[in-house]
Amino acid sequence: MIRRPPRSTLFPYTTLFRSGDGRLGYPEEAPYDAIHVGAAAPQLPQELIDQLKPGGRLIVPVGPEGHNQVLEQIDKLEDGTVRRSALMGVVYVPLTDKDSQWPGREEL
């Protein structure tokens, strides 16, 4: 039986927002059903794959900064193996650490 969430609930899932180095994910709350990355990684981050639960999905743009990148879908299968699929060409900002995002912020 499928139950609907209360009308006051916008989404039936919890969304977490954290500040930090997105390349490392957030292992404290892992494993995750889904991870969406909003910036391009130069290579597929293994740390994020490791944080998916079996049956989970990672959507991440992969490729060099300022050049053509590929939006990839990574599925962790029930047996723990990974299936990697290219979805489309994209160009995203780079996935960086906090210090690279706010250079000179110590002066604020």
mmCIF file with all atom_site columns, C-alpha atoms in Angstrom:
data_model
loop_
_atom_site.group_PDB
_atom_site.id
_atom_site.type_symbol
_atom_site.label_atom_id
_atom_site.label_alt_id
_atom_site.label_comp_id
_atom_site.label_asym_id
_atom_site.label_entity_id
_atom_site.label_seq_id
_atom_site.pdbx_PDB_ins_code
_atom_site.Cartn_x
_atom_site.Cartn_y
_atom_site.Cartn_z
_atom_site.occupancy
_atom_site.B_iso_or_equiv
_atom_site.pdbx_formal_charge
_atom_site.auth_seq_id
_atom_site.auth_comp_id
_atom_site.auth_asym_id
_atom_site.auth_atom_id
_atom_site.pdbx_PDB_model_num
ATOM 1   C CA . MET A 1 1   ? 0.000  0.000  0.000   1.00 0.00 ? 1   MET A CA 1
ATOM 2   C CA . ILE A 1 2   ? 1.298  3.437  -0.928  1.00 0.00 ? 2   ILE A CA 1
ATOM 3   C CA . ARG A 1 3   ? 0.517  6.274  1.436   1.00 0.00 ? 3   ARG A CA 1
ATOM 4   C CA . ARG A 1 4   ? 0.531  9.901  0.451   1.00 0.00 ? 4   ARG A CA 1
ATOM 5   C CA . PRO A 1 5   ? 2.516  12.301 2.625   1.00 0.00 ? 5   PRO A CA 1
ATOM 6   C CA . PRO A 1 6   ? 0.534  14.931 4.580   1.00 0.00 ? 6   PRO A CA 1
ATOM 7   C CA . ARG A 1 7   ? -0.677 17.805 2.391   1.00 0.00 ? 7   ARG A CA 1
ATOM 8   C CA . SER A 1 8   ? 1.693  20.187 4.181   1.00 0.00 ? 8   SER A CA 1
ATOM 9   C CA . THR A 1 9   ? 4.689  18.147 2.970   1.00 0.00 ? 9   THR A CA 1
ATOM 10  C CA . LEU A 1 10  ? 6.125  19.381 -0.320  1.00 0.00 ? 10  LEU A CA 1
ATOM 11  C CA . PHE A 1 11  ? 8.369  16.375 -0.867  1.00 0.00 ? 11  PHE A CA 1
ATOM 12  C CA . PRO A 1 12  ? 8.172  12.915 0.700   1.00 0.00 ? 12  PRO A CA 1
ATOM 13  C CA . TYR A 1 13  ? 11.975 12.791 1.108   1.00 0.00 ? 13  TYR A CA 1
ATOM 14  C CA . THR A 1 14  ? 14.416 14.701 3.262   1.00 0.00 ? 14  THR A CA 1
ATOM 15  C CA . THR A 1 15  ? 16.812 17.058 1.484   1.00 0.00 ? 15  THR A CA 1
ATOM 16  C CA . LEU A 1 16  ? 20.127 17.864 3.156   1.00 0.00 ? 16  LEU A CA 1
ATOM 17  C CA . PHE A 1 17  ? 22.181 20.965 2.387   1.00 0.00 ? 17  PHE A CA 1
ATOM 18  C CA . ARG A 1 18  ? 25.765 21.059 3.669   1.00 0.00 ? 18  ARG A CA 1
ATOM 19  C CA . SER A 1 19  ? 28.686 23.415 3.119   1.00 0.00 ? 19  SER A CA 1
ATOM 20  C CA . GLY A 1 20  ? 32.033 21.796 2.424   1.00 0.00 ? 20  GLY A CA 1
ATOM 21  C CA . ASP A 1 21  ? 34.147 20.078 -0.186  1.00 0.00 ? 21  ASP A CA 1
ATOM 22  C CA . GLY A 1 22  ? 31.553 18.560 -2.507  1.00 0.00 ? 22  GLY A CA 1
ATOM 23  C CA . ARG A 1 23  ? 34.119 16.241 -4.045  1.00 0.00 ? 23  ARG A CA 1
ATOM 24  C CA . LEU A 1 24  ? 34.144 14.279 -0.786  1.00 0.00 ? 24  LEU A CA 1
ATOM 25  C CA . GLY A 1 25  ? 30.383 14.037 -0.357  1.00 0.00 ? 25  GLY A CA 1
ATOM 26  C CA . TYR A 1 26  ? 28.977 13.747 3.168   1.00 0.00 ? 26  TYR A CA 1
ATOM 27  C CA . PRO A 1 27  ? 29.845 10.291 4.526   1.00 0.00 ? 27  PRO A CA 1
ATOM 28  C CA . GLU A 1 28  ? 28.306 10.998 7.955   1.00 0.00 ? 28  GLU A CA 1
ATOM 29  C CA . GLU A 1 29  ? 24.787 10.525 6.535   1.00 0.00 ? 29  GLU A CA 1
ATOM 30  C CA . ALA A 1 30  ? 25.592 7.844  3.923   1.00 0.00 ? 30  ALA A CA 1
ATOM 31  C CA . PRO A 1 31  ? 24.452 5.685  2.277   1.00 0.00 ? 31  PRO A CA 1
ATOM 32  C CA . TYR A 1 32  ? 22.190 7.721  -0.029  1.00 0.00 ? 32  TYR A CA 1
ATOM 33  C CA . ASP A 1 33  ? 19.407 6.770  -2.420  1.00 0.00 ? 33  ASP A CA 1
ATOM 34  C CA . ALA A 1 34  ? 20.410 9.587  -4.762  1.00 0.00 ? 34  ALA A CA 1
ATOM 35  C CA . ILE A 1 35  ? 23.169 12.181 -5.135  1.00 0.00 ? 35  ILE A CA 1
ATOM 36  C CA . HIS A 1 36  ? 22.975 15.113 -7.563  1.00 0.00 ? 36  HIS A CA 1
ATOM 37  C CA . VAL A 1 37  ? 26.131 17.136 -8.167  1.00 0.00 ? 37  VAL A CA 1
ATOM 38  C CA . GLY A 1 38  ? 25.662 20.672 -9.511  1.00 0.00 ? 38  GLY A CA 1
ATOM 39  C CA . ALA A 1 39  ? 29.254 21.305 -10.610 1.00 0.00 ? 39  ALA A CA 1
ATOM 40  C CA . ALA A 1 40  ? 31.673 19.418 -12.865 1.00 0.00 ? 40  ALA A CA 1
ATOM 41  C CA . ALA A 1 41  ? 34.260 17.035 -11.466 1.00 0.00 ? 41  ALA A CA 1
ATOM 42  C CA . PRO A 1 42  ? 37.423 16.536 -13.566 1.00 0.00 ? 42  PRO A CA 1
ATOM 43  C CA . GLN A 1 43  ? 37.095 12.769 -12.925 1.00 0.00 ? 43  GLN A CA 1
ATOM 44  C CA . LEU A 1 44  ? 34.261 10.714 -11.487 1.00 0.00 ? 44  LEU A CA 1
ATOM 45  C CA . PRO A 1 45  ? 34.562 11.069 -7.659  1.00 0.00 ? 45  PRO A CA 1
ATOM 46  C CA . GLN A 1 46  ? 34.877 7.569  -6.162  1.00 0.00 ? 46  GLN A CA 1
ATOM 47  C CA . GLU A 1 47  ? 33.932 8.993  -2.739  1.00 0.00 ? 47  GLU A CA 1
ATOM 48  C CA . LEU A 1 48  ? 30.447 9.787  -4.046  1.00 0.00 ? 48  LEU A CA 1
ATOM 49  C CA . ILE A 1 49  ? 29.992 6.328  -5.569  1.00 0.00 ? 49  ILE A CA 1
ATOM 50  C CA . ASP A 1 50  ? 31.056 4.788  -2.254  1.00 0.00 ? 50  ASP A CA 1
ATOM 51  C CA . GLN A 1 51  ? 28.300 6.771  -0.490  1.00 0.00 ? 51  GLN A CA 1
ATOM 52  C CA . LEU A 1 52  ? 25.480 5.403  -2.676  1.00 0.00 ? 52  LEU A CA 1
ATOM 53  C CA . LYS A 1 53  ? 23.395 2.577  -1.289  1.00 0.00 ? 53  LYS A CA 1
ATOM 54  C CA . PRO A 1 54  ? 22.702 -0.440 -3.508  1.00 0.00 ? 54  PRO A CA 1
ATOM 55  C CA . GLY A 1 55  ? 19.975 0.646  -5.914  1.00 0.00 ? 55  GLY A CA 1
ATOM 56  C CA . GLY A 1 56  ? 21.135 4.287  -5.605  1.00 0.00 ? 56  GLY A CA 1
ATOM 57  C CA . ARG A 1 57  ? 21.799 6.776  -8.380  1.00 0.00 ? 57  ARG A CA 1
ATOM 58  C CA . LEU A 1 58  ? 24.408 9.529  -8.846  1.00 0.00 ? 58  LEU A CA 1
ATOM 59  C CA . ILE A 1 59  ? 23.982 12.291 -11.436 1.00 0.00 ? 59  ILE A CA 1
ATOM 60  C CA . VAL A 1 60  ? 27.227 14.207 -12.004 1.00 0.00 ? 60  VAL A CA 1
ATOM 61  C CA . PRO A 1 61  ? 28.812 16.309 -14.759 1.00 0.00 ? 61  PRO A CA 1
ATOM 62  C CA . VAL A 1 62  ? 32.338 15.048 -15.514 1.00 0.00 ? 62  VAL A CA 1
ATOM 63  C CA . GLY A 1 63  ? 35.056 16.737 -17.561 1.00 0.00 ? 63  GLY A CA 1
ATOM 64  C CA . PRO A 1 64  ? 37.691 19.465 -17.666 1.00 0.00 ? 64  PRO A CA 1
ATOM 65  C CA . GLU A 1 65  ? 36.940 22.997 -16.482 1.00 0.00 ? 65  GLU A CA 1
ATOM 66  C CA . GLY A 1 66  ? 35.804 25.301 -19.289 1.00 0.00 ? 66  GLY A CA 1
ATOM 67  C CA . HIS A 1 67  ? 35.550 22.510 -21.863 1.00 0.00 ? 67  HIS A CA 1
ATOM 68  C CA . ASN A 1 68  ? 32.974 19.989 -22.982 1.00 0.00 ? 68  ASN A CA 1
ATOM 69  C CA . GLN A 1 69  ? 31.782 17.759 -20.181 1.00 0.00 ? 69  GLN A CA 1
ATOM 70  C CA . VAL A 1 70  ? 29.361 14.854 -19.969 1.00 0.00 ? 70  VAL A CA 1
ATOM 71  C CA . LEU A 1 71  ? 26.402 14.581 -17.611 1.00 0.00 ? 71  LEU A CA 1
ATOM 72  C CA . GLU A 1 72  ? 26.721 11.030 -16.302 1.00 0.00 ? 72  GLU A CA 1
ATOM 73  C CA . GLN A 1 73  ? 24.310 8.714  -14.554 1.00 0.00 ? 73  GLN A CA 1
ATOM 74  C CA . ILE A 1 74  ? 25.916 6.276  -12.163 1.00 0.00 ? 74  ILE A CA 1
ATOM 75  C CA . ASP A 1 75  ? 23.732 3.441  -10.846 1.00 0.00 ? 75  ASP A CA 1
ATOM 76  C CA . LYS A 1 76  ? 24.920 1.240  -7.995  1.00 0.00 ? 76  LYS A CA 1
ATOM 77  C CA . LEU A 1 77  ? 23.278 -2.106 -8.623  1.00 0.00 ? 77  LEU A CA 1
ATOM 78  C CA . GLU A 1 78  ? 21.936 -4.337 -5.860  1.00 0.00 ? 78  GLU A CA 1
ATOM 79  C CA . ASP A 1 79  ? 25.072 -6.512 -6.016  1.00 0.00 ? 79  ASP A CA 1
ATOM 80  C CA . GLY A 1 80  ? 27.291 -3.418 -5.484  1.00 0.00 ? 80  GLY A CA 1
ATOM 81  C CA . THR A 1 81  ? 28.551 -3.185 -9.061  1.00 0.00 ? 81  THR A CA 1
ATOM 82  C CA . VAL A 1 82  ? 28.315 0.150  -10.863 1.00 0.00 ? 82  VAL A CA 1
ATOM 83  C CA . ARG A 1 83  ? 26.743 0.980  -14.220 1.00 0.00 ? 83  ARG A CA 1
ATOM 84  C CA . ARG A 1 84  ? 27.939 4.249  -15.819 1.00 0.00 ? 84  ARG A CA 1
ATOM 85  C CA . SER A 1 85  ? 25.875 5.944  -18.568 1.00 0.00 ? 85  SER A CA 1
ATOM 86  C CA . ALA A 1 86  ? 26.563 9.144  -20.513 1.00 0.00 ? 86  ALA A CA 1
ATOM 87  C CA . LEU A 1 87  ? 23.390 11.256 -20.703 1.00 0.00 ? 87  LEU A CA 1
ATOM 88  C CA . MET A 1 88  ? 24.356 14.401 -22.641 1.00 0.00 ? 88  MET A CA 1
ATOM 89  C CA . GLY A 1 89  ? 27.059 16.961 -23.284 1.00 0.00 ? 89  GLY A CA 1
ATOM 90  C CA . VAL A 1 90  ? 27.122 19.895 -20.836 1.00 0.00 ? 90  VAL A CA 1
ATOM 91  C CA . VAL A 1 91  ? 29.333 22.693 -19.533 1.00 0.00 ? 91  VAL A CA 1
ATOM 92  C CA . TYR A 1 92  ? 29.206 23.307 -15.755 1.00 0.00 ? 92  TYR A CA 1
ATOM 93  C CA . VAL A 1 93  ? 31.277 25.344 -13.333 1.00 0.00 ? 93  VAL A CA 1
ATOM 94  C CA . PRO A 1 94  ? 34.052 23.303 -11.647 1.00 0.00 ? 94  PRO A CA 1
ATOM 95  C CA . LEU A 1 95  ? 33.506 21.250 -8.502  1.00 0.00 ? 95  LEU A CA 1
ATOM 96  C CA . THR A 1 96  ? 35.956 22.764 -6.009  1.00 0.00 ? 96  THR A CA 1
ATOM 97  C CA . ASP A 1 97  ? 36.712 23.088 -2.329  1.00 0.00 ? 97  ASP A CA 1
ATOM 98  C CA . LYS A 1 98  ? 35.390 25.984 -0.226  1.00 0.00 ? 98  LYS A CA 1
ATOM 99  C CA . ASP A 1 99  ? 38.676 27.929 -0.320  1.00 0.00 ? 99  ASP A CA 1
ATOM 100 C CA . SER A 1 100 ? 38.691 27.938 -4.126  1.00 0.00 ? 100 SER A CA 1
ATOM 101 C CA . GLN A 1 101 ? 35.120 29.225 -4.229  1.00 0.00 ? 101 GLN A CA 1
ATOM 102 C CA . TRP A 1 102 ? 35.696 32.274 -2.049  1.00 0.00 ? 102 TRP A CA 1
ATOM 103 C CA . PRO A 1 103 ? 39.259 33.467 -2.633  1.00 0.00 ? 103 PRO A CA 1
ATOM 104 C CA . GLY A 1 104 ? 40.083 36.457 -0.447  1.00 0.00 ? 104 GLY A CA 1
ATOM 105 C CA . ARG A 1 105 ? 37.103 35.892 1.870   1.00 0.00 ? 105 ARG A CA 1
ATOM 106 C CA . GLU A 1 106 ? 39.349 36.075 4.939   1.00 0.00 ? 106 GLU A CA 1
ATOM 107 C CA . GLU A 1 107 ? 39.443 39.815 4.321   1.00 0.00 ? 107 GLU A CA 1
ATOM 108 C CA . LEU A 1 108 ? 35.665 40.121 4.839   1.00 0.00 ? 108 LEU A CA 1
#
